[in-house]
Coordinates of C-alpha atoms in Angstrom, one line a residue:
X268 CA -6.2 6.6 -12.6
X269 CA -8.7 8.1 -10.4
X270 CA -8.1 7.4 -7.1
X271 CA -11.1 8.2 -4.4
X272 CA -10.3 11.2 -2.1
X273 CA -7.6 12.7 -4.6
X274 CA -9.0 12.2 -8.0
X275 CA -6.9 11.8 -10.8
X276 CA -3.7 10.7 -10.3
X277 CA -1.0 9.9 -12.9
X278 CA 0.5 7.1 -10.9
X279 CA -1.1 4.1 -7.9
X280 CA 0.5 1.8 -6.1
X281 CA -2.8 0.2 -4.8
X282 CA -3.6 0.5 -8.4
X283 CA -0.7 -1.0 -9.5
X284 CA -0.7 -4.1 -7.2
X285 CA -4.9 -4.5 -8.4
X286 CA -3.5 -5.1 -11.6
X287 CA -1.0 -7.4 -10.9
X288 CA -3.1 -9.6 -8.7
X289 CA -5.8 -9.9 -11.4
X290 CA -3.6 -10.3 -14.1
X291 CA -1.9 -13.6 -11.7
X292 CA -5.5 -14.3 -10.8
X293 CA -6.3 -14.8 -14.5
X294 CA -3.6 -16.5 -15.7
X295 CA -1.8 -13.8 -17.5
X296 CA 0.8 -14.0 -15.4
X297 CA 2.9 -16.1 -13.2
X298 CA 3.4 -15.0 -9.4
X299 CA 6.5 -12.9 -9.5
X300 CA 7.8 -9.6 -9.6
X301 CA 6.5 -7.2 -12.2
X302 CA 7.0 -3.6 -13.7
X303 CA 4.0 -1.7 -14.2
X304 CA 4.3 1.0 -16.3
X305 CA 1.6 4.4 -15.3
X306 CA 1.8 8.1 -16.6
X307 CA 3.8 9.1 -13.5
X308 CA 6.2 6.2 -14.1
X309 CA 7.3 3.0 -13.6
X310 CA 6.7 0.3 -10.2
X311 CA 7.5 -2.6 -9.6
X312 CA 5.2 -5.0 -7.6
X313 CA 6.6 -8.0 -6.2
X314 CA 3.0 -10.9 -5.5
X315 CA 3.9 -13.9 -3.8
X316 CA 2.2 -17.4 -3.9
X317 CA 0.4 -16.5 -0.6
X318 CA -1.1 -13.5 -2.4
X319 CA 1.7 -11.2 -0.3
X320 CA 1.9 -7.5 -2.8
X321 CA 5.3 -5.9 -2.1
X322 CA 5.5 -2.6 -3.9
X323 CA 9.0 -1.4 -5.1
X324 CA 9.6 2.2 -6.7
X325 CA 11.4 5.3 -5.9
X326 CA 9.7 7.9 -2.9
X327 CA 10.4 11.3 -2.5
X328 CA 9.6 13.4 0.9
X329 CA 6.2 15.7 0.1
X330 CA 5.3 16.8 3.6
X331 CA 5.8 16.4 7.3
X332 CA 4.1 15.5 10.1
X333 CA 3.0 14.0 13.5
X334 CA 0.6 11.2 14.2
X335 CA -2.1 12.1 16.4
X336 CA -3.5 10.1 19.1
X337 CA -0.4 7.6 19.8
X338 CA -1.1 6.0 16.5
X339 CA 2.7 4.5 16.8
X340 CA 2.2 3.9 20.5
X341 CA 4.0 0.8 22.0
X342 CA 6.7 0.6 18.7
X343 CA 3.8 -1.0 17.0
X344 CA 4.1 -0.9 13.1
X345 CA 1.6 -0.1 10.8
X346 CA 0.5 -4.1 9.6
X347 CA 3.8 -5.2 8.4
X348 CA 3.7 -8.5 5.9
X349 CA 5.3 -10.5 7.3
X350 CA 4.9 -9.6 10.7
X351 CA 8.4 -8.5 11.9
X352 CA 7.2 -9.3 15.8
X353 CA 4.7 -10.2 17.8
X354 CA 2.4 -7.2 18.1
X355 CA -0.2 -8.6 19.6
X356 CA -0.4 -5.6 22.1
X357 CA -1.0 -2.9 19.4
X358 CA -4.0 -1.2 19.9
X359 CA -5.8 -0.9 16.0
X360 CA -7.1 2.7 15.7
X361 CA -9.3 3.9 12.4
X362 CA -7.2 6.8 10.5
X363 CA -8.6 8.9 8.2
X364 CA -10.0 12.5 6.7
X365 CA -13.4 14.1 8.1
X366 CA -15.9 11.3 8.6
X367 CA -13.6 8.4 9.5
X368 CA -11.3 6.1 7.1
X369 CA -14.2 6.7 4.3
X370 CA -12.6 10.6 4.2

């Protein structure tokens, strides 16, 4: 999988929830939970019928850090689906490496 920004990767949870949506989207595939299978292992990616991708797999810790620039100002959430609360009030703020969300 070659992912942009990193490069190759041996496992994609965007990549993983592509597939599933265009496997659905084609008919290969009911809506539904499903375990895709990658070099680095195995997720599971959960598309409802309102095209809602939850991704399910095991995380481990890699680094730590603080958000700049009160990204998490307010106790608003990073886009939640389904919204957990009205965060109307959030401030959206472009994140990303040198040159903007583009990297």
């Amino acid at each position: 999988i070659w992912e942009r920004g990193v490069g190759w990767t041996s496992a994609s949870g965007t990549s993983a929830c592509a597939v599933v949506a265009a496997a659905v989207k084609t008919g290969l595939i009911p809506f539904g939970r499903v375990a895709v299978r990658m070099e680095g292992g195995v997720m599971e990616v959960e598309l409802d019928e309102d095209w809602a991708a939850r991704l399910h797999g095991p995380v481990e810790e890699v680094c730590e850090g603080v958000l700049a620039g009160g990204i998490m100002s307010a106790g608003c959430q990073l886009r939640p689906h389904p919204p957990q609360k009205d965060d109307s009030h959030c401030q959206e703020e472009e994140v990303g490496g040198p040159g903007g969300p583009e990297g």
